[in-house]
Short mmCIF file of the N, C-alpha and C atoms (twelve columns), coordinates in Angstrom:
data_MODEL
# 
_entry.id   MODEL 
# 
loop_
_atom_site.group_PDB 
_atom_site.id 
_atom_site.type_symbol 
_atom_site.label_atom_id 
_atom_site.label_alt_id 
_atom_site.label_comp_id 
_atom_site.label_asym_id 
_atom_site.label_seq_id 
_atom_site.Cartn_x 
_atom_site.Cartn_y 
_atom_site.Cartn_z 
_atom_site.pdbx_PDB_model_num 
ATOM 1   N N  . MET A 1  0.825   -1.194 0.000   1 
ATOM 2   C CA . MET A 1  0.000   0.000  0.000   1 
ATOM 3   C C  . MET A 1  0.872   1.262  0.000   1 
ATOM 4   N N  . THR A 2  1.956   1.230  0.739   1 
ATOM 5   C CA . THR A 2  2.852   2.379  0.809   1 
ATOM 6   C C  . THR A 2  3.487   2.654  -0.543  1 
ATOM 7   N N  . LYS A 3  3.828   1.594  -1.271  1 
ATOM 8   C CA . LYS A 3  4.404   1.779  -2.605  1 
ATOM 9   C C  . LYS A 3  3.398   2.440  -3.542  1 
ATOM 10  N N  . PHE A 4  2.136   2.052  -3.423  1 
ATOM 11  C CA . PHE A 4  1.093   2.637  -4.259  1 
ATOM 12  C C  . PHE A 4  0.943   4.128  -3.987  1 
ATOM 13  N N  . VAL A 5  0.924   4.518  -2.735  1 
ATOM 14  C CA . VAL A 5  0.772   5.930  -2.361  1 
ATOM 15  C C  . VAL A 5  1.987   6.730  -2.823  1 
ATOM 16  N N  . THR A 6  3.171   6.170  -2.660  1 
ATOM 17  C CA . THR A 6  4.391   6.854  -3.089  1 
ATOM 18  C C  . THR A 6  4.394   7.044  -4.602  1 
ATOM 19  N N  . ARG A 7  4.011   5.989  -5.327  1 
ATOM 20  C CA . ARG A 7  3.966   6.082  -6.783  1 
ATOM 21  C C  . ARG A 7  2.891   7.079  -7.226  1 
ATOM 22  N N  . PHE A 8  1.749   7.103  -6.532  1 
ATOM 23  C CA . PHE A 8  0.667   8.030  -6.866  1 
ATOM 24  C C  . PHE A 8  1.088   9.477  -6.649  1 
ATOM 25  N N  . VAL A 9  1.807   9.754  -5.593  1 
ATOM 26  C CA . VAL A 9  2.255   11.120 -5.291  1 
ATOM 27  C C  . VAL A 9  3.292   11.582 -6.313  1 
ATOM 28  N N  . LYS A 10 4.171   10.679 -6.755  1 
ATOM 29  C CA . LYS A 10 5.219   11.040 -7.709  1 
ATOM 30  C C  . LYS A 10 4.719   11.119 -9.143  1 
ATOM 31  N N  . ASP A 11 3.556   10.527 -9.432  1 
ATOM 32  C CA . ASP A 11 3.027   10.519 -10.802 1 
ATOM 33  C C  . ASP A 11 2.523   11.907 -11.161 1 
ATOM 34  N N  . GLU A 12 3.076   12.471 -12.231 1 
ATOM 35  C CA . GLU A 12 2.700   13.816 -12.654 1 
ATOM 36  C C  . GLU A 12 1.980   13.821 -13.993 1 
ATOM 37  N N  . SER A 13 1.607   12.683 -14.512 1 
ATOM 38  C CA . SER A 13 0.958   12.632 -15.821 1 
ATOM 39  C C  . SER A 13 -0.418  13.287 -15.785 1 
ATOM 40  N N  . GLY A 14 -1.138  13.153 -14.692 1 
ATOM 41  C CA . GLY A 14 -2.441  13.807 -14.566 1 
ATOM 42  C C  . GLY A 14 -2.303  15.320 -14.531 1 
ATOM 43  N N  . ALA A 15 -1.297  15.806 -13.827 1 
ATOM 44  C CA . ALA A 15 -1.062  17.247 -13.760 1 
ATOM 45  C C  . ALA A 15 -0.681  17.790 -15.134 1 
ATOM 46  N N  . THR A 16 0.080   17.019 -15.884 1 
ATOM 47  C CA . THR A 16 0.470   17.446 -17.225 1 
ATOM 48  C C  . THR A 16 -0.750  17.532 -18.127 1 
ATOM 49  N N  . ALA A 17 -1.637  16.565 -18.026 1 
ATOM 50  C CA . ALA A 17 -2.857  16.582 -18.833 1 
ATOM 51  C C  . ALA A 17 -3.722  17.788 -18.487 1 
ATOM 52  N N  . ILE A 18 -3.809  18.117 -17.226 1 
ATOM 53  C CA . ILE A 18 -4.590  19.285 -16.803 1 
ATOM 54  C C  . ILE A 18 -3.947  20.565 -17.327 1 
ATOM 55  N N  . GLU A 19 -2.636  20.642 -17.288 1 
ATOM 56  C CA . GLU A 19 -1.945  21.827 -17.806 1 
ATOM 57  C C  . GLU A 19 -2.189  21.992 -19.301 1 
ATOM 58  N N  . TYR A 20 -2.105  20.885 -20.040 1 
ATOM 59  C CA . TYR A 20 -2.380  20.948 -21.473 1 
ATOM 60  C C  . TYR A 20 -3.836  21.361 -21.733 1 
ATOM 61  N N  . GLY A 21 -4.737  20.868 -20.930 1 
ATOM 62  C CA . GLY A 21 -6.139  21.255 -21.067 1 
ATOM 63  C C  . GLY A 21 -6.347  22.741 -20.833 1 
ATOM 64  N N  . LEU A 22 -5.674  23.292 -19.838 1 
ATOM 65  C CA . LEU A 22 -5.779  24.725 -19.555 1 
ATOM 66  C C  . LEU A 22 -5.184  25.558 -20.688 1 
ATOM 67  N N  . ILE A 23 -4.074  25.101 -21.250 1 
ATOM 68  C CA . ILE A 23 -3.470  25.818 -22.369 1 
ATOM 69  C C  . ILE A 23 -4.399  25.816 -23.569 1 
ATOM 70  N N  . VAL A 24 -5.005  24.668 -23.859 1 
ATOM 71  C CA . VAL A 24 -5.943  24.572 -24.982 1 
ATOM 72  C C  . VAL A 24 -7.145  25.478 -24.747 1 
ATOM 73  N N  . ALA A 25 -7.656  25.516 -23.520 1 
ATOM 74  C CA . ALA A 25 -8.791  26.380 -23.213 1 
ATOM 75  C C  . ALA A 25 -8.426  27.852 -23.390 1 
ATOM 76  N N  . LEU A 26 -7.241  28.246 -22.975 1 
ATOM 77  C CA . LEU A 26 -6.794  29.632 -23.131 1 
ATOM 78  C C  . LEU A 26 -6.656  29.995 -24.606 1 
ATOM 79  N N  . ILE A 27 -6.087  29.094 -25.387 1 
ATOM 80  C CA . ILE A 27 -5.954  29.343 -26.822 1 
ATOM 81  C C  . ILE A 27 -7.329  29.463 -27.465 1 
ATOM 82  N N  . ALA A 28 -8.280  28.635 -27.045 1 
ATOM 83  C CA . ALA A 28 -9.630  28.699 -27.593 1 
ATOM 84  C C  . ALA A 28 -10.293 30.038 -27.274 1 
ATOM 85  N N  . VAL A 29 -10.098 30.537 -26.068 1 
ATOM 86  C CA . VAL A 29 -10.676 31.831 -25.686 1 
ATOM 87  C C  . VAL A 29 -10.074 32.948 -26.531 1 
ATOM 88  N N  . VAL A 30 -8.775  32.901 -26.766 1 
ATOM 89  C CA . VAL A 30 -8.115  33.924 -27.586 1 
ATOM 90  C C  . VAL A 30 -8.642  33.870 -29.021 1 
ATOM 91  N N  . ILE A 31 -8.772  32.671 -29.569 1 
ATOM 92  C CA . ILE A 31 -9.278  32.531 -30.941 1 
ATOM 93  C C  . ILE A 31 -10.709 33.026 -31.043 1 
ATOM 94  N N  . ILE A 32 -11.541 32.667 -30.088 1 
ATOM 95  C CA . ILE A 32 -12.948 33.105 -30.122 1 
ATOM 96  C C  . ILE A 32 -13.056 34.617 -30.031 1 
ATOM 97  N N  . SER A 33 -12.264 35.238 -29.163 1 
ATOM 98  C CA . SER A 33 -12.337 36.696 -29.039 1 
ATOM 99  C C  . SER A 33 -11.807 37.377 -30.298 1 
ATOM 100 N N  . ALA A 34 -10.757 36.819 -30.906 1 
ATOM 101 C CA . ALA A 34 -10.218 37.408 -32.134 1 
ATOM 102 C C  . ALA A 34 -11.225 37.297 -33.274 1 
ATOM 103 N N  . VAL A 35 -11.840 36.140 -33.427 1 
ATOM 104 C CA . VAL A 35 -12.831 35.952 -34.486 1 
ATOM 105 C C  . VAL A 35 -14.041 36.850 -34.247 1 
ATOM 106 N N  . SER A 36 -14.427 37.018 -33.012 1 
ATOM 107 C CA . SER A 36 -15.550 37.904 -32.687 1 
ATOM 108 C C  . SER A 36 -15.234 39.350 -33.045 1 
ATOM 109 N N  . ALA A 37 -14.033 39.799 -32.721 1 
ATOM 110 C CA . ALA A 37 -13.636 41.173 -33.037 1 
ATOM 111 C C  . ALA A 37 -13.559 41.379 -34.547 1 
ATOM 112 N N  . ILE A 38 -12.995 40.426 -35.245 1 
ATOM 113 C CA . ILE A 38 -12.904 40.527 -36.710 1 
ATOM 114 C C  . ILE A 38 -14.302 40.509 -37.319 1 
ATOM 115 N N  . GLY A 39 -15.177 39.661 -36.787 1 
ATOM 116 C CA . GLY A 39 -16.545 39.588 -37.286 1 
ATOM 117 C C  . GLY A 39 -17.297 40.898 -37.107 1 
ATOM 118 N N  . THR A 40 -17.083 41.556 -35.985 1 
ATOM 119 C CA . THR A 40 -17.737 42.836 -35.734 1 
ATOM 120 C C  . THR A 40 -17.255 43.897 -36.723 1 
ATOM 121 N N  . LYS A 41 -15.945 43.949 -36.946 1 
ATOM 122 C CA . LYS A 41 -15.395 44.923 -37.898 1 
ATOM 123 C C  . LYS A 41 -15.844 44.611 -39.320 1 
ATOM 124 N N  . LEU A 42 -15.899 43.339 -39.665 1 
ATOM 125 C CA . LEU A 42 -16.336 42.933 -40.998 1 
ATOM 126 C C  . LEU A 42 -17.803 43.284 -41.216 1 
ATOM 127 N N  . ASN A 43 -18.607 43.085 -40.189 1 
ATOM 128 C CA . ASN A 43 -20.027 43.436 -40.275 1 
ATOM 129 C C  . ASN A 43 -20.188 44.939 -40.484 1 
ATOM 130 N N  . ALA A 44 -19.410 45.743 -39.788 1 
ATOM 131 C CA . ALA A 44 -19.470 47.191 -39.957 1 
ATOM 132 C C  . ALA A 44 -19.050 47.589 -41.367 1 
ATOM 133 N N  . SER A 45 -18.034 46.929 -41.889 1 
ATOM 134 C CA . SER A 45 -17.578 47.231 -43.253 1 
ATOM 135 C C  . SER A 45 -18.661 46.909 -44.278 1 
ATOM 136 N N  . PHE A 46 -19.290 45.760 -44.132 1 
ATOM 137 C CA . PHE A 46 -20.360 45.389 -45.063 1 
ATOM 138 C C  . PHE A 46 -21.575 46.302 -44.935 1 
ATOM 139 N N  . SER A 47 -21.870 46.753 -43.723 1 
ATOM 140 C CA . SER A 47 -22.977 47.683 -43.528 1 
ATOM 141 C C  . SER A 47 -22.689 49.006 -44.230 1 
ATOM 142 N N  . THR A 48 -21.460 49.498 -44.138 1 
ATOM 143 C CA . THR A 48 -21.064 50.720 -44.821 1 
ATOM 144 C C  . THR A 48 -21.155 50.545 -46.323 1 
ATOM 145 N N  . LEU A 49 -20.680 49.433 -46.826 1 
ATOM 146 C CA . LEU A 49 -20.731 49.135 -48.244 1 
ATOM 147 C C  . LEU A 49 -22.183 49.049 -48.727 1 
ATOM 148 N N  . GLN A 50 -23.041 48.426 -47.923 1 
ATOM 149 C CA . GLN A 50 -24.435 48.285 -48.292 1 
ATOM 150 C C  . GLN A 50 -25.132 49.649 -48.361 1 
ATOM 151 N N  . SER A 51 -24.795 50.528 -47.441 1 
ATOM 152 C CA . SER A 51 -25.432 51.849 -47.437 1 
ATOM 153 C C  . SER A 51 -24.993 52.701 -48.618 1 
ATOM 154 N N  . LYS A 52 -23.797 52.423 -49.165 1 
ATOM 155 C CA . LYS A 52 -23.311 53.193 -50.314 1 
ATOM 156 C C  . LYS A 52 -23.840 52.676 -51.647 1 
ATOM 157 N N  . LEU A 53 -24.356 51.470 -51.669 1 
ATOM 158 C CA . LEU A 53 -24.900 50.903 -52.903 1 
ATOM 159 C C  . LEU A 53 -26.313 51.456 -53.121 1 
ATOM 160 N N  . PRO A 54 -26.707 51.644 -54.418 1 
ATOM 161 C CA . PRO A 54 -28.061 52.189 -54.665 1 
ATOM 162 C C  . PRO A 54 -29.148 51.198 -54.350 1 
# 
């Protein structure tokens, strides 16, 4: 039992997976905010273009 607890405490593979998950989540948030900002500017550009057309 002691060997199991010692091995469990030293095992860092779960922590690594959680770190990778957090990095992926952060990248996803950055991508979503960038696409949202670009979409807003693109929508404004198309609205301006539409108002200038007869």
